[in-house]
């Protein structure tokens, strides 16, 4: 029996999980990419919905987050850390989940003449071996008696960090060669990073996976939380108002869960007090203040306009409006373009359908609007 305590505030996305896992199991697709900004519940969906369902349907499941891996400030060191952690995770999965002896599984791996080799530390006292994602995936595919599902969280980090080309190519090679046995779900929180990974015709993962937007939760989610509040506290919430707050906070599940926790722990709080307490508690203000302080005044004004839904930033009227705000005579289109590129590289803005400009992270837009920055 599992010792994991069920999260009473977790709202399962059972239908979505079933659709994706069945599509992979039946061979409709071998690779999927789910996009949503940070704090929208992708990781919980992978671990609490996809993983148990896939295991129930006969998969061995391996999860790895490229965002959570410990990395140092130096870009080259980041690459080394990620490569070592990733290959160690694959070798651990090969040993424990596929249930084979380490010596038997890795004993055949000698000097591997393939790009992307990194050292993987072993726990059995033997010297490290040289291996690569493609070779580890080969061993997993050939050893496992069940189909395998790889869950790779925040894959865009491989596009952000320099020196990852060999690792990415090796990963693509392994997933390509064994796609009949190994299925994969990627997630990403950066539209710009995912485009670099999957939409660039020169990229190793060009058109490798079927891209899906991770859908926002709807009123059924906030009604679910309101019902739990009523069960625990014995009094109800206005469900329409509660859902309106969810919309106001850019459909971010984390905020609504925390608001519900605060209301249950302190029933004397009003709903608006719980909202403000949550925004303070989560600590996103400090994170966003740090980003904000690193921007020029023109960059801040551009972000304010985008947060308000304005996209015609190159028009004469908008440029004059910005010039007046900054106390200068005029601002050229090329200056706006340069600032936009900088904001895109920093993942603060992105382009949606029809090239519509958007703040890339809902929590950052929430901060801009709620604090009237």
PDB file of N, CA, C and O in Angstrom, residues 24 29-33 62 66 86 90 93 114 132-141 148-152 155 158 167-186 197-198 204-205 208-209:
ATOM      1  N   UNK A  24      -0.670   7.585 -26.940  1.00  0.00           N
ATOM      2  CA  UNK A  24       0.695   7.054 -26.976  1.00  0.00           C
ATOM      3  C   UNK A  24       0.691   5.532 -27.001  1.00  0.00           C
ATOM      4  O   UNK A  24       1.439   4.906 -27.771  1.00  0.00           O
ATOM      5  N   UNK A  29       0.443   8.599 -31.586  1.00  0.00           N
ATOM      6  CA  UNK A  29       1.613   9.475 -31.533  1.00  0.00           C
ATOM      7  C   UNK A  29       2.664   8.807 -30.670  1.00  0.00           C
ATOM      8  O   UNK A  29       2.342   7.982 -29.809  1.00  0.00           O
ATOM      9  N   UNK A  30       3.926   9.134 -30.912  1.00  0.00           N
ATOM     10  CA  UNK A  30       4.994   8.596 -30.062  1.00  0.00           C
ATOM     11  C   UNK A  30       5.590   9.671 -29.169  1.00  0.00           C
ATOM     12  O   UNK A  30       6.322   9.364 -28.217  1.00  0.00           O
ATOM     13  N   UNK A  31       5.267  10.954 -29.450  1.00  0.00           N
ATOM     14  CA  UNK A  31       5.838  12.045 -28.663  1.00  0.00           C
ATOM     15  C   UNK A  31       4.875  13.223 -28.651  1.00  0.00           C
ATOM     16  O   UNK A  31       4.314  13.598 -29.688  1.00  0.00           O
ATOM     17  N   UNK A  32       4.686  13.802 -27.469  1.00  0.00           N
ATOM     18  CA  UNK A  32       3.797  14.947 -27.291  1.00  0.00           C
ATOM     19  C   UNK A  32       4.546  16.049 -26.548  1.00  0.00           C
ATOM     20  O   UNK A  32       5.401  15.763 -25.702  1.00  0.00           O
ATOM     21  N   UNK A  33       4.206  17.287 -26.853  1.00  0.00           N
ATOM     22  CA  UNK A  33       4.753  18.425 -26.119  1.00  0.00           C
ATOM     23  C   UNK A  33       3.610  19.245 -25.554  1.00  0.00           C
ATOM     24  O   UNK A  33       2.722  19.684 -26.291  1.00  0.00           O
ATOM     25  N   UNK A  62       9.412   7.084 -16.467  1.00  0.00           N
ATOM     26  CA  UNK A  62      10.578   7.816 -15.969  1.00  0.00           C
ATOM     27  C   UNK A  62      10.296   9.307 -16.050  1.00  0.00           C
ATOM     28  O   UNK A  62       9.914   9.815 -17.108  1.00  0.00           O
ATOM     29  N   UNK A  66      14.268  19.199 -16.181  1.00  0.00           N
ATOM     30  CA  UNK A  66      15.474  19.943 -16.542  1.00  0.00           C
ATOM     31  C   UNK A  66      15.539  21.281 -15.817  1.00  0.00           C
ATOM     32  O   UNK A  66      16.584  21.920 -15.809  1.00  0.00           O
ATOM     33  N   UNK A  86      21.053  14.115 -15.846  1.00  0.00           N
ATOM     34  CA  UNK A  86      20.129  13.464 -16.762  1.00  0.00           C
ATOM     35  C   UNK A  86      20.555  12.019 -17.035  1.00  0.00           C
ATOM     36  O   UNK A  86      19.740  11.086 -16.952  1.00  0.00           O
ATOM     37  N   UNK A  90      18.647   8.455 -16.051  1.00  0.00           N
ATOM     38  CA  UNK A  90      18.337   7.374 -16.986  1.00  0.00           C
ATOM     39  C   UNK A  90      18.945   6.054 -16.513  1.00  0.00           C
ATOM     40  O   UNK A  90      18.306   4.999 -16.606  1.00  0.00           O
ATOM     41  N   UNK A  93      16.912   4.769 -13.608  1.00  0.00           N
ATOM     42  CA  UNK A  93      15.667   4.204 -14.132  1.00  0.00           C
ATOM     43  C   UNK A  93      15.923   2.830 -14.739  1.00  0.00           C
ATOM     44  O   UNK A  93      15.159   1.882 -14.524  1.00  0.00           O
ATOM     45  N   UNK A 114      29.944   8.181 -29.633  1.00  0.00           N
ATOM     46  CA  UNK A 114      28.740   8.906 -30.014  1.00  0.00           C
ATOM     47  C   UNK A 114      28.775  10.265 -29.344  1.00  0.00           C
ATOM     48  O   UNK A 114      29.311  10.416 -28.253  1.00  0.00           O
ATOM     49  N   UNK A 132      25.913   7.791 -22.960  1.00  0.00           N
ATOM     50  CA  UNK A 132      25.166   8.875 -23.563  1.00  0.00           C
ATOM     51  C   UNK A 132      23.688   8.567 -23.475  1.00  0.00           C
ATOM     52  O   UNK A 132      23.291   7.415 -23.273  1.00  0.00           O
ATOM     53  N   UNK A 133      22.829   9.572 -23.640  1.00  0.00           N
ATOM     54  CA  UNK A 133      21.388   9.311 -23.613  1.00  0.00           C
ATOM     55  C   UNK A 133      20.962   8.265 -24.641  1.00  0.00           C
ATOM     56  O   UNK A 133      20.136   7.397 -24.334  1.00  0.00           O
ATOM     57  N   UNK A 134      21.498   8.339 -25.847  1.00  0.00           N
ATOM     58  CA  UNK A 134      21.066   7.396 -26.879  1.00  0.00           C
ATOM     59  C   UNK A 134      21.406   5.961 -26.501  1.00  0.00           C
ATOM     60  O   UNK A 134      20.610   5.038 -26.710  1.00  0.00           O
ATOM     61  N   UNK A 135      22.588   5.764 -25.896  1.00  0.00           N
ATOM     62  CA  UNK A 135      22.964   4.399 -25.520  1.00  0.00           C
ATOM     63  C   UNK A 135      22.150   3.904 -24.327  1.00  0.00           C
ATOM     64  O   UNK A 135      21.753   2.728 -24.267  1.00  0.00           O
ATOM     65  N   UNK A 136      21.880   4.788 -23.383  1.00  0.00           N
ATOM     66  CA  UNK A 136      21.046   4.403 -22.246  1.00  0.00           C
ATOM     67  C   UNK A 136      19.622   4.084 -22.701  1.00  0.00           C
ATOM     68  O   UNK A 136      19.006   3.127 -22.225  1.00  0.00           O
ATOM     69  N   UNK A 137      19.098   4.873 -23.625  1.00  0.00           N
ATOM     70  CA  UNK A 137      17.765   4.593 -24.157  1.00  0.00           C
ATOM     71  C   UNK A 137      17.741   3.269 -24.910  1.00  0.00           C
ATOM     72  O   UNK A 137      16.754   2.524 -24.869  1.00  0.00           O
ATOM     73  N   UNK A 138      18.842   2.958 -25.589  1.00  0.00           N
ATOM     74  CA  UNK A 138      18.940   1.656 -26.262  1.00  0.00           C
ATOM     75  C   UNK A 138      18.860   0.524 -25.246  1.00  0.00           C
ATOM     76  O   UNK A 138      18.117  -0.454 -25.439  1.00  0.00           O
ATOM     77  N   UNK A 139      19.597   0.646 -24.157  1.00  0.00           N
ATOM     78  CA  UNK A 139      19.578  -0.386 -23.123  1.00  0.00           C
ATOM     79  C   UNK A 139      18.184  -0.515 -22.491  1.00  0.00           C
ATOM     80  O   UNK A 139      17.709  -1.619 -22.238  1.00  0.00           O
ATOM     81  N   UNK A 140      17.551   0.629 -22.272  1.00  0.00           N
ATOM     82  CA  UNK A 140      16.201   0.606 -21.697  1.00  0.00           C
ATOM     83  C   UNK A 140      15.229  -0.087 -22.647  1.00  0.00           C
ATOM     84  O   UNK A 140      14.440  -0.945 -22.238  1.00  0.00           O
ATOM     85  N   UNK A 141      15.287   0.278 -23.929  1.00  0.00           N
ATOM     86  CA  UNK A 141      14.368  -0.312 -24.909  1.00  0.00           C
ATOM     87  C   UNK A 141      14.585  -1.808 -25.059  1.00  0.00           C
ATOM     88  O   UNK A 141      13.622  -2.582 -25.179  1.00  0.00           O
ATOM     89  N   UNK A 148       7.759   1.933 -22.449  1.00  0.00           N
ATOM     90  CA  UNK A 148       8.336   2.920 -21.538  1.00  0.00           C
ATOM     91  C   UNK A 148       7.785   4.300 -21.885  1.00  0.00           C
ATOM     92  O   UNK A 148       7.671   4.655 -23.060  1.00  0.00           O
ATOM     93  N   UNK A 149       7.442   5.066 -20.862  1.00  0.00           N
ATOM     94  CA  UNK A 149       7.010   6.452 -21.052  1.00  0.00           C
ATOM     95  C   UNK A 149       7.980   7.373 -20.332  1.00  0.00           C
ATOM     96  O   UNK A 149       8.158   7.276 -19.121  1.00  0.00           O
ATOM     97  N   UNK A 150       8.624   8.249 -21.081  1.00  0.00           N
ATOM     98  CA  UNK A 150       9.521   9.253 -20.529  1.00  0.00           C
ATOM     99  C   UNK A 150       8.770  10.568 -20.373  1.00  0.00           C
ATOM    100  O   UNK A 150       8.122  11.037 -21.315  1.00  0.00           O
ATOM    101  N   UNK A 151       8.839  11.153 -19.186  1.00  0.00           N
ATOM    102  CA  UNK A 151       8.224  12.444 -18.905  1.00  0.00           C
ATOM    103  C   UNK A 151       9.347  13.457 -18.685  1.00  0.00           C
ATOM    104  O   UNK A 151      10.021  13.420 -17.653  1.00  0.00           O
ATOM    105  N   UNK A 152       9.581  14.318 -19.656  1.00  0.00           N
ATOM    106  CA  UNK A 152      10.684  15.281 -19.595  1.00  0.00           C
ATOM    107  C   UNK A 152      10.108  16.676 -19.395  1.00  0.00           C
ATOM    108  O   UNK A 152       9.550  17.281 -20.313  1.00  0.00           O
ATOM    109  N   UNK A 155      11.627  21.086 -20.916  1.00  0.00           N
ATOM    110  CA  UNK A 155      12.635  20.697 -21.901  1.00  0.00           C
ATOM    111  C   UNK A 155      13.326  21.902 -22.532  1.00  0.00           C
ATOM    112  O   UNK A 155      14.443  21.796 -23.042  1.00  0.00           O
ATOM    113  N   UNK A 158      17.159  22.995 -22.329  1.00  0.00           N
ATOM    114  CA  UNK A 158      18.236  22.507 -23.191  1.00  0.00           C
ATOM    115  C   UNK A 158      18.533  23.488 -24.326  1.00  0.00           C
ATOM    116  O   UNK A 158      19.615  23.446 -24.906  1.00  0.00           O
ATOM    117  N   UNK A 167      24.138  16.706 -26.414  1.00  0.00           N
ATOM    118  CA  UNK A 167      23.180  15.980 -25.581  1.00  0.00           C
ATOM    119  C   UNK A 167      21.817  15.889 -26.274  1.00  0.00           C
ATOM    120  O   UNK A 167      21.186  14.825 -26.300  1.00  0.00           O
ATOM    121  N   UNK A 168      21.374  16.997 -26.845  1.00  0.00           N
ATOM    122  CA  UNK A 168      20.081  17.026 -27.530  1.00  0.00           C
ATOM    123  C   UNK A 168      20.080  16.072 -28.726  1.00  0.00           C
ATOM    124  O   UNK A 168      19.126  15.324 -28.943  1.00  0.00           O
ATOM    125  N   UNK A 169      21.148  16.083 -29.501  1.00  0.00           N
ATOM    126  CA  UNK A 169      21.234  15.189 -30.662  1.00  0.00           C
ATOM    127  C   UNK A 169      21.221  13.728 -30.230  1.00  0.00           C
ATOM    128  O   UNK A 169      20.581  12.880 -30.857  1.00  0.00           O
ATOM    129  N   UNK A 170      21.930  13.439 -29.169  1.00  0.00           N
ATOM    130  CA  UNK A 170      21.974  12.069 -28.672  1.00  0.00           C
ATOM    131  C   UNK A 170      20.601  11.627 -28.155  1.00  0.00           C
ATOM    132  O   UNK A 170      20.151  10.505 -28.400  1.00  0.00           O
ATOM    133  N   UNK A 171      19.920  12.538 -27.452  1.00  0.00           N
ATOM    134  CA  UNK A 171      18.578  12.236 -26.957  1.00  0.00           C
ATOM    135  C   UNK A 171      17.625  12.003 -28.119  1.00  0.00           C
ATOM    136  O   UNK A 171      16.838  11.045 -28.120  1.00  0.00           O
ATOM    137  N   UNK A 172      17.693  12.853 -29.130  1.00  0.00           N
ATOM    138  CA  UNK A 172      16.821  12.703 -30.302  1.00  0.00           C
ATOM    139  C   UNK A 172      17.103  11.375 -31.005  1.00  0.00           C
ATOM    140  O   UNK A 172      16.177  10.663 -31.418  1.00  0.00           O
ATOM    141  N   UNK A 173      18.368  11.028 -31.126  1.00  0.00           N
ATOM    142  CA  UNK A 173      18.727   9.766 -31.784  1.00  0.00           C
ATOM    143  C   UNK A 173      18.101   8.579 -31.077  1.00  0.00           C
ATOM    144  O   UNK A 173      17.491   7.698 -31.689  1.00  0.00           O
ATOM    145  N   UNK A 174      18.243   8.548 -29.740  1.00  0.00           N
ATOM    146  CA  UNK A 174      17.696   7.429 -28.972  1.00  0.00           C
ATOM    147  C   UNK A 174      16.184   7.352 -29.047  1.00  0.00           C
ATOM    148  O   UNK A 174      15.606   6.282 -29.240  1.00  0.00           O
ATOM    149  N   UNK A 175      15.515   8.499 -28.923  1.00  0.00           N
ATOM    150  CA  UNK A 175      14.060   8.507 -28.967  1.00  0.00           C
ATOM    151  C   UNK A 175      13.546   8.164 -30.364  1.00  0.00           C
ATOM    152  O   UNK A 175      12.493   7.540 -30.520  1.00  0.00           O
ATOM    153  N   UNK A 176      14.296   8.567 -31.377  1.00  0.00           N
ATOM    154  CA  UNK A 176      13.911   8.263 -32.757  1.00  0.00           C
ATOM    155  C   UNK A 176      14.039   6.768 -33.056  1.00  0.00           C
ATOM    156  O   UNK A 176      13.142   6.155 -33.625  1.00  0.00           O
ATOM    157  N   UNK A 177      15.159   6.199 -32.660  1.00  0.00           N
ATOM    158  CA  UNK A 177      15.444   4.804 -32.983  1.00  0.00           C
ATOM    159  C   UNK A 177      14.500   3.838 -32.272  1.00  0.00           C
ATOM    160  O   UNK A 177      14.161   2.782 -32.807  1.00  0.00           O
ATOM    161  N   UNK A 178      14.044   4.213 -31.085  1.00  0.00           N
ATOM    162  CA  UNK A 178      13.259   3.280 -30.272  1.00  0.00           C
ATOM    163  C   UNK A 178      11.859   3.819 -29.981  1.00  0.00           C
ATOM    164  O   UNK A 178      11.266   3.500 -28.961  1.00  0.00           O
ATOM    165  N   UNK A 179      11.320   4.598 -30.931  1.00  0.00           N
ATOM    166  CA  UNK A 179      10.018   5.211 -30.690  1.00  0.00           C
ATOM    167  C   UNK A 179       8.879   4.200 -30.621  1.00  0.00           C
ATOM    168  O   UNK A 179       7.821   4.504 -30.069  1.00  0.00           O
ATOM    169  N   UNK A 180       9.084   2.991 -31.150  1.00  0.00           N
ATOM    170  CA  UNK A 180       8.041   1.973 -31.022  1.00  0.00           C
ATOM    171  C   UNK A 180       7.957   1.436 -29.597  1.00  0.00           C
ATOM    172  O   UNK A 180       6.918   0.925 -29.177  1.00  0.00           O
ATOM    173  N   UNK A 181       9.044   1.577 -28.826  1.00  0.00           N
ATOM    174  CA  UNK A 181       9.089   1.059 -27.460  1.00  0.00           C
ATOM    175  C   UNK A 181       9.059   2.178 -26.418  1.00  0.00           C
ATOM    176  O   UNK A 181       8.493   2.026 -25.335  1.00  0.00           O
ATOM    177  N   UNK A 182       9.672   3.322 -26.755  1.00  0.00           N
ATOM    178  CA  UNK A 182       9.782   4.430 -25.803  1.00  0.00           C
ATOM    179  C   UNK A 182       8.951   5.608 -26.292  1.00  0.00           C
ATOM    180  O   UNK A 182       9.207   6.174 -27.348  1.00  0.00           O
ATOM    181  N   UNK A 183       7.941   5.971 -25.506  1.00  0.00           N
ATOM    182  CA  UNK A 183       7.109   7.139 -25.787  1.00  0.00           C
ATOM    183  C   UNK A 183       7.562   8.280 -24.886  1.00  0.00           C
ATOM    184  O   UNK A 183       8.200   8.060 -23.852  1.00  0.00           O
ATOM    185  N   UNK A 184       7.217   9.500 -25.269  1.00  0.00           N
ATOM    186  CA  UNK A 184       7.714  10.631 -24.487  1.00  0.00           C
ATOM    187  C   UNK A 184       6.686  11.760 -24.459  1.00  0.00           C
ATOM    188  O   UNK A 184       6.000  12.016 -25.450  1.00  0.00           O
ATOM    189  N   UNK A 185       6.578  12.394 -23.291  1.00  0.00           N
ATOM    190  CA  UNK A 185       5.829  13.646 -23.155  1.00  0.00           C
ATOM    191  C   UNK A 185       6.811  14.704 -22.665  1.00  0.00           C
ATOM    192  O   UNK A 185       7.420  14.558 -21.607  1.00  0.00           O
ATOM    193  N   UNK A 186       6.984  15.742 -23.459  1.00  0.00           N
ATOM    194  CA  UNK A 186       7.780  16.896 -23.056  1.00  0.00           C
ATOM    195  C   UNK A 186       6.838  17.957 -22.509  1.00  0.00           C
ATOM    196  O   UNK A 186       5.697  18.074 -22.949  1.00  0.00           O
ATOM    197  N   UNK A 197      13.534  24.684 -29.789  1.00  0.00           N
ATOM    198  CA  UNK A 197      13.719  23.232 -29.707  1.00  0.00           C
ATOM    199  C   UNK A 197      13.009  22.469 -30.818  1.00  0.00           C
ATOM    200  O   UNK A 197      13.538  21.505 -31.357  1.00  0.00           O
ATOM    201  N   UNK A 198      11.777  22.901 -31.168  1.00  0.00           N
ATOM    202  CA  UNK A 198      10.920  22.071 -32.014  1.00  0.00           C
ATOM    203  C   UNK A 198      10.518  22.692 -33.352  1.00  0.00           C
ATOM    204  O   UNK A 198      10.128  21.969 -34.259  1.00  0.00           O
ATOM    205  N   UNK A 204      17.539  19.764 -33.751  1.00  0.00           N
ATOM    206  CA  UNK A 204      17.461  18.297 -33.743  1.00  0.00           C
ATOM    207  C   UNK A 204      16.049  17.766 -33.523  1.00  0.00           C
ATOM    208  O   UNK A 204      15.705  16.702 -34.021  1.00  0.00           O
ATOM    209  N   UNK A 205      15.211  18.506 -32.769  1.00  0.00           N
ATOM    210  CA  UNK A 205      13.857  18.031 -32.486  1.00  0.00           C
ATOM    211  C   UNK A 205      12.812  18.654 -33.413  1.00  0.00           C
ATOM    212  O   UNK A 205      11.629  18.651 -33.094  1.00  0.00           O
ATOM    213  N   UNK A 208       9.440  16.919 -34.120  1.00  0.00           N
ATOM    214  CA  UNK A 208       9.539  15.566 -33.559  1.00  0.00           C
ATOM    215  C   UNK A 208       8.292  15.183 -32.776  1.00  0.00           C
ATOM    216  O   UNK A 208       7.890  14.027 -32.763  1.00  0.00           O
ATOM    217  N   UNK A 209       7.692  16.155 -32.102  1.00  0.00           N
ATOM    218  CA  UNK A 209       6.568  15.865 -31.213  1.00  0.00           C
ATOM    219  C   UNK A 209       5.345  16.667 -31.619  1.00  0.00           C
ATOM    220  O   UNK A 209       5.448  17.764 -32.168  1.00  0.00           O
TER     221      UNK A 209
END
